[in-house]
């Protein structure tokens, strides 16, 4: 595949620590951590693995599907795990995607049991993405490079709504704070929607440069862009 952008994540399952790694092969791996004080280099012990890229994405009529590229873009085909998996309780949520230079295309958002790696649900409603999902009050929000912001049930994967943001998002992930969902696009637009099962847009703001994933901390809304960092009083 093209690249590996995902970062490893440490999480506890049934009191045991696991190291999750989203591979460039589209597989999510769970490893046991190295014991403290280990004096020699050794291979990590794998606890489980799950292929987040469905078999139908990889082959058709017995032949391997072509992987998209900047010079020959395809809407289907395999993808790697390019975002950072989200761990919440005893579950892990992981989408697949490709470099934005390869264009939009089919994706998949998968929910797995953290301890066993068994699939709980999957949703093809989410296209290729580099974004990490945001979880709040049992709802999962995720943006994709096709320009959709999706709201799904975190337990079942049921899709409640999608919002057309008129542009893709690859430089930012959604953030939920104060009952609102914040997400920006590559066309320098910051969208604010009401968090919940019913879609309601609050505002659409034009920025002077591309915004990156915001952060809300101690009542301050931090919005980094390619040129400036804004610190605003959070609602």
mmCIF file of C-alpha atoms in Angstrom:
data_model
loop_
_atom_site.group_PDB
_atom_site.id
_atom_site.type_symbol
_atom_site.label_atom_id
_atom_site.label_comp_id
_atom_site.label_asym_id
_atom_site.label_seq_id
_atom_site.Cartn_x
_atom_site.Cartn_y
_atom_site.Cartn_z
ATOM 1 C CA UNK A 1 0.000 0.000 0.000
ATOM 2 C CA UNK A 2 0.948 3.655 -0.125
ATOM 3 C CA UNK A 3 1.844 4.673 3.408
ATOM 4 C CA UNK A 4 1.379 4.278 7.151
ATOM 5 C CA UNK A 5 0.098 7.348 8.984
ATOM 6 C CA UNK A 6 -1.641 5.808 11.978
ATOM 7 C CA UNK A 7 -0.096 6.060 15.447
ATOM 8 C CA UNK A 8 -0.139 3.220 18.002
ATOM 9 C CA UNK A 9 -2.549 3.460 20.927
ATOM 10 C CA UNK A 10 -2.248 1.901 24.385
ATOM 11 C CA UNK A 11 -5.474 0.701 26.007
ATOM 12 C CA UNK A 12 -6.614 -1.555 28.838
ATOM 13 C CA UNK A 13 -8.902 -4.539 28.214
ATOM 14 C CA UNK A 14 -10.024 -6.569 31.232
ATOM 15 C CA UNK A 15 -7.256 -4.946 33.258
ATOM 16 C CA UNK A 16 -4.538 -5.854 30.735
ATOM 17 C CA UNK A 17 -2.684 -3.346 28.583
ATOM 18 C CA UNK A 18 -2.754 -3.791 24.819
ATOM 19 C CA UNK A 19 -0.918 -1.829 22.150
ATOM 20 C CA UNK A 20 -3.136 -1.236 19.111
ATOM 21 C CA UNK A 21 -1.509 -0.574 15.752
ATOM 22 C CA UNK A 22 -3.341 0.324 12.528
ATOM 23 C CA UNK A 23 -1.250 -1.100 9.728
ATOM 24 C CA UNK A 24 -0.561 0.030 6.203
ATOM 25 C CA UNK A 25 -2.041 -3.308 5.151
ATOM 26 C CA UNK A 26 -5.513 -2.377 6.440
ATOM 27 C CA UNK A 27 -5.216 -4.661 9.462
ATOM 28 C CA UNK A 28 -5.636 -3.560 13.096
ATOM 29 C CA UNK A 29 -3.212 -5.418 15.352
ATOM 30 C CA UNK A 30 -3.266 -5.802 19.139
ATOM 31 C CA UNK A 31 0.096 -6.560 20.754
ATOM 32 C CA UNK A 32 1.186 -7.252 24.301
ATOM 33 C CA UNK A 33 3.523 -4.523 25.572
ATOM 34 C CA UNK A 34 7.160 -5.274 26.316
ATOM 35 C CA UNK A 35 7.711 -6.014 30.003
ATOM 36 C CA UNK A 36 9.447 -3.208 31.945
ATOM 37 C CA UNK A 37 13.184 -3.791 32.260
ATOM 38 C CA UNK A 38 13.450 -6.031 29.207
ATOM 39 C CA UNK A 39 17.110 -6.128 28.217
ATOM 40 C CA UNK A 40 16.901 -7.573 24.714
ATOM 41 C CA UNK A 41 15.044 -6.678 21.554
ATOM 42 C CA UNK A 42 12.288 -9.144 20.719
ATOM 43 C CA UNK A 43 9.258 -9.429 18.489
ATOM 44 C CA UNK A 44 6.028 -8.164 19.980
ATOM 45 C CA UNK A 45 3.580 -10.900 20.926
ATOM 46 C CA UNK A 46 0.372 -10.533 18.943
ATOM 47 C CA UNK A 47 -2.874 -10.932 20.877
ATOM 48 C CA UNK A 48 -5.240 -10.560 17.903
ATOM 49 C CA UNK A 49 -5.665 -8.971 14.495
ATOM 50 C CA UNK A 50 -8.639 -7.888 12.388
ATOM 51 C CA UNK A 51 -8.707 -6.979 8.707
ATOM 52 C CA UNK A 52 -10.693 -3.733 8.537
ATOM 53 C CA UNK A 53 -10.660 -3.828 4.735
ATOM 54 C CA UNK A 54 -13.432 -6.208 3.530
ATOM 55 C CA UNK A 55 -12.474 -9.009 1.152
ATOM 56 C CA UNK A 56 -14.791 -7.526 -1.495
ATOM 57 C CA UNK A 57 -12.636 -4.373 -1.444
ATOM 58 C CA UNK A 58 -9.497 -6.401 -2.164
ATOM 59 C CA UNK A 59 -10.558 -8.789 -4.937
ATOM 60 C CA UNK A 60 -13.170 -9.135 -7.666
ATOM 61 C CA UNK A 61 -13.699 -12.246 -9.817
ATOM 62 C CA UNK A 62 -10.577 -13.763 -8.312
ATOM 63 C CA UNK A 63 -8.332 -10.843 -9.215
ATOM 64 C CA UNK A 64 -6.832 -8.198 -6.945
ATOM 65 C CA UNK A 65 -8.457 -4.771 -7.231
ATOM 66 C CA UNK A 66 -6.227 -1.878 -8.163
ATOM 67 C CA UNK A 67 -5.133 0.432 -5.363
ATOM 68 C CA UNK A 68 -5.952 4.083 -6.038
ATOM 69 C CA UNK A 69 -3.112 6.535 -6.698
ATOM 70 C CA UNK A 70 -2.588 10.200 -7.537
ATOM 71 C CA UNK A 71 -2.236 9.350 -11.236
ATOM 72 C CA UNK A 72 -4.952 6.678 -11.497
ATOM 73 C CA UNK A 73 -7.758 7.300 -9.024
ATOM 74 C CA UNK A 74 -10.380 4.651 -8.345
ATOM 75 C CA UNK A 75 -13.508 4.900 -6.216
ATOM 76 C CA UNK A 76 -13.256 1.321 -4.968
ATOM 77 C CA UNK A 77 -10.426 -0.985 -3.952
ATOM 78 C CA UNK A 78 -8.471 -1.578 -0.735
ATOM 79 C CA UNK A 79 -7.366 1.030 1.800
ATOM 80 C CA UNK A 80 -5.048 1.133 4.795
ATOM 81 C CA UNK A 81 -5.714 2.281 8.352
ATOM 82 C CA UNK A 82 -4.583 5.850 8.053
ATOM 83 C CA UNK A 83 -6.309 7.466 11.063
ATOM 84 C CA UNK A 84 -5.779 6.849 14.777
ATOM 85 C CA UNK A 85 -8.173 4.248 16.230
ATOM 86 C CA UNK A 86 -10.538 5.537 18.924
ATOM 87 C CA UNK A 87 -10.740 3.483 22.123
ATOM 88 C CA UNK A 88 -13.844 3.948 24.280
ATOM 89 C CA UNK A 89 -14.509 1.576 27.141
ATOM 90 C CA UNK A 90 -14.278 -2.003 25.900
ATOM 91 C CA UNK A 91 -14.568 -1.046 22.236
ATOM 92 C CA UNK A 92 -12.321 0.343 19.531
ATOM 93 C CA UNK A 93 -13.558 2.245 16.474
ATOM 94 C CA UNK A 94 -11.356 2.281 13.386
ATOM 95 C CA UNK A 95 -11.962 3.700 9.867
ATOM 96 C CA UNK A 96 -9.903 3.071 6.732
ATOM 97 C CA UNK A 97 -8.654 5.480 4.087
ATOM 98 C CA UNK A 98 -5.876 6.569 1.776
ATOM 99 C CA UNK A 99 -3.750 9.606 1.110
ATOM 100 C CA UNK A 100 -6.010 12.527 0.105
ATOM 101 C CA UNK A 101 -3.970 12.742 -3.116
ATOM 102 C CA UNK A 102 -5.672 9.500 -4.146
ATOM 103 C CA UNK A 103 -9.119 11.080 -4.009
ATOM 104 C CA UNK A 104 -12.347 10.014 -2.301
ATOM 105 C CA UNK A 105 -13.667 6.475 -2.447
ATOM 106 C CA UNK A 106 -15.332 3.672 -0.544
ATOM 107 C CA UNK A 107 -14.383 3.256 3.087
ATOM 108 C CA UNK A 108 -15.501 1.388 6.163
ATOM 109 C CA UNK A 109 -15.917 2.207 9.842
ATOM 110 C CA UNK A 110 -15.555 -0.844 12.091
ATOM 111 C CA UNK A 111 -16.336 -1.322 15.774
ATOM 112 C CA UNK A 112 -14.378 -4.121 17.484
ATOM 113 C CA UNK A 113 -14.309 -5.741 20.904
ATOM 114 C CA UNK A 114 -11.130 -4.416 22.505
ATOM 115 C CA UNK A 115 -10.299 -7.637 24.349
ATOM 116 C CA UNK A 116 -10.900 -10.149 21.548
ATOM 117 C CA UNK A 117 -10.769 -8.205 18.272
ATOM 118 C CA UNK A 118 -14.161 -9.591 17.252
ATOM 119 C CA UNK A 119 -16.324 -7.399 15.036
ATOM 120 C CA UNK A 120 -19.348 -5.828 16.726
ATOM 121 C CA UNK A 121 -20.548 -3.832 13.710
ATOM 122 C CA UNK A 122 -19.314 -2.131 10.568
ATOM 123 C CA UNK A 123 -20.664 0.698 8.446
ATOM 124 C CA UNK A 124 -19.865 1.391 4.777
ATOM 125 C CA UNK A 125 -21.590 4.785 5.145
ATOM 126 C CA UNK A 126 -18.205 6.347 5.991
ATOM 127 C CA UNK A 127 -15.953 6.847 2.972
ATOM 128 C CA UNK A 128 -12.157 7.061 2.951
ATOM 129 C CA UNK A 129 -10.987 9.224 5.801
ATOM 130 C CA UNK A 130 -7.949 10.326 7.757
ATOM 131 C CA UNK A 131 -10.115 11.527 10.654
ATOM 132 C CA UNK A 132 -10.401 10.068 14.123
ATOM 133 C CA UNK A 133 -14.018 9.576 15.244
ATOM 134 C CA UNK A 134 -15.415 11.664 18.121
ATOM 135 C CA UNK A 135 -17.661 10.024 20.724
ATOM 136 C CA UNK A 136 -20.149 11.835 22.961
ATOM 137 C CA UNK A 137 -23.330 10.679 24.725
ATOM 138 C CA UNK A 138 -23.452 7.389 22.859
ATOM 139 C CA UNK A 139 -23.111 9.014 19.424
ATOM 140 C CA UNK A 140 -20.159 8.726 17.071
ATOM 141 C CA UNK A 141 -19.248 11.583 14.725
ATOM 142 C CA UNK A 142 -16.805 11.171 11.854
ATOM 143 C CA UNK A 143 -15.923 13.120 8.723
ATOM 144 C CA UNK A 144 -14.616 11.719 5.455
ATOM 145 C CA UNK A 145 -12.834 12.856 2.336
ATOM 146 C CA UNK A 146 -16.051 12.744 0.305
ATOM 147 C CA UNK A 147 -17.203 15.746 2.347
ATOM 148 C CA UNK A 148 -19.693 14.063 4.671
ATOM 149 C CA UNK A 149 -20.012 14.437 8.421
ATOM 150 C CA UNK A 150 -21.799 11.338 9.743
ATOM 151 C CA UNK A 151 -23.526 10.707 13.060
ATOM 152 C CA UNK A 152 -23.901 7.056 14.074
ATOM 153 C CA UNK A 153 -25.070 5.114 17.108
ATOM 154 C CA UNK A 154 -21.916 4.007 18.929
ATOM 155 C CA UNK A 155 -23.534 0.763 20.130
ATOM 156 C CA UNK A 156 -25.198 -0.449 16.942
ATOM 157 C CA UNK A 157 -23.657 1.537 14.081
ATOM 158 C CA UNK A 158 -27.063 2.861 13.004
ATOM 159 C CA UNK A 159 -26.709 5.975 10.861
ATOM 160 C CA UNK A 160 -28.762 8.896 12.193
ATOM 161 C CA UNK A 161 -27.736 11.617 9.772
ATOM 162 C CA UNK A 162 -25.135 12.913 7.344
ATOM 163 C CA UNK A 163 -24.225 16.491 6.550
ATOM 164 C CA UNK A 164 -22.753 17.607 3.225
ATOM 165 C CA UNK A 165 -19.844 19.942 4.028
ATOM 166 C CA UNK A 166 -19.257 20.774 0.351
ATOM 167 C CA UNK A 167 -15.585 19.762 0.611
ATOM 168 C CA UNK A 168 -13.426 16.975 1.929
ATOM 169 C CA UNK A 169 -11.748 16.887 5.318
ATOM 170 C CA UNK A 170 -8.298 15.414 5.704
ATOM 171 C CA UNK A 171 -6.507 17.956 7.908
ATOM 172 C CA UNK A 172 -9.041 17.866 10.762
ATOM 173 C CA UNK A 173 -11.139 15.520 12.872
ATOM 174 C CA UNK A 174 -14.489 16.438 14.444
ATOM 175 C CA UNK A 175 -14.575 17.638 18.047
ATOM 176 C CA UNK A 176 -17.622 17.663 20.349
ATOM 177 C CA UNK A 177 -17.855 20.255 23.123
ATOM 178 C CA UNK A 178 -20.725 22.031 24.845
ATOM 179 C CA UNK A 179 -23.324 20.086 22.887
ATOM 180 C CA UNK A 180 -21.826 21.139 19.565
ATOM 181 C CA UNK A 181 -19.845 19.404 16.835
ATOM 182 C CA UNK A 182 -16.964 21.365 15.276
ATOM 183 C CA UNK A 183 -15.373 20.306 11.977
ATOM 184 C CA UNK A 184 -13.436 22.187 9.287
ATOM 185 C CA UNK A 185 -12.828 21.433 5.610
ATOM 186 C CA UNK A 186 -10.052 21.940 3.103
ATOM 187 C CA UNK A 187 -12.011 24.859 1.620
ATOM 188 C CA UNK A 188 -11.347 26.896 4.756
ATOM 189 C CA UNK A 189 -14.819 26.519 6.250
ATOM 190 C CA UNK A 190 -15.564 25.776 9.911
ATOM 191 C CA UNK A 191 -18.919 24.046 10.437
ATOM 192 C CA UNK A 192 -20.741 23.964 13.769
ATOM 193 C CA UNK A 193 -23.654 21.574 14.228
ATOM 194 C CA UNK A 194 -25.773 20.610 17.186
ATOM 195 C CA UNK A 195 -24.779 17.302 18.736
ATOM 196 C CA UNK A 196 -27.624 14.792 18.786
ATOM 197 C CA UNK A 197 -29.700 12.336 16.769
ATOM 198 C CA UNK A 198 -31.380 15.122 14.798
ATOM 199 C CA UNK A 199 -29.248 17.176 12.411
ATOM 200 C CA UNK A 200 -29.270 20.909 12.985
ATOM 201 C CA UNK A 201 -26.665 23.296 11.624
ATOM 202 C CA UNK A 202 -25.660 26.188 13.873
ATOM 203 C CA UNK A 203 -23.130 28.103 11.787
ATOM 204 C CA UNK A 204 -20.835 28.097 8.779
ATOM 205 C CA UNK A 205 -17.747 30.321 9.039
ATOM 206 C CA UNK A 206 -15.203 31.221 6.394
ATOM 207 C CA UNK A 207 -11.555 31.141 7.552
ATOM 208 C CA UNK A 208 -8.465 32.699 5.992
ATOM 209 C CA UNK A 209 -6.473 29.451 5.996
ATOM 210 C CA UNK A 210 -7.086 25.742 6.456
ATOM 211 C CA UNK A 211 -8.075 24.822 10.002
ATOM 212 C CA UNK A 212 -6.727 21.791 11.830
ATOM 213 C CA UNK A 213 -8.422 19.746 14.585
ATOM 214 C CA UNK A 214 -9.586 22.145 17.345
ATOM 215 C CA UNK A 215 -9.264 21.588 21.083
ATOM 216 C CA UNK A 216 -11.533 22.704 23.924
ATOM 217 C CA UNK A 217 -9.831 22.912 27.302
ATOM 218 C CA UNK A 218 -10.723 24.787 30.499
ATOM 219 C CA UNK A 219 -13.369 26.899 28.798
ATOM 220 C CA UNK A 220 -11.134 27.938 25.887
ATOM 221 C CA UNK A 221 -11.723 26.936 22.270
ATOM 222 C CA UNK A 222 -8.335 26.570 20.556
ATOM 223 C CA UNK A 223 -8.527 26.652 16.757
ATOM 224 C CA UNK A 224 -5.224 26.100 14.934
ATOM 225 C CA UNK A 225 -4.963 27.026 11.254
ATOM 226 C CA UNK A 226 -2.086 26.878 8.799
ATOM 227 C CA UNK A 227 -1.177 30.464 9.697
ATOM 228 C CA UNK A 228 -2.504 31.271 13.185
ATOM 229 C CA UNK A 229 -3.700 29.827 16.466
ATOM 230 C CA UNK A 230 -6.949 31.311 17.780
ATOM 231 C CA UNK A 231 -8.001 31.079 21.431
ATOM 232 C CA UNK A 232 -11.696 31.850 21.870
ATOM 233 C CA UNK A 233 -14.022 31.771 24.855
ATOM 234 C CA UNK A 234 -15.958 28.511 24.583
ATOM 235 C CA UNK A 235 -19.766 28.702 24.645
#
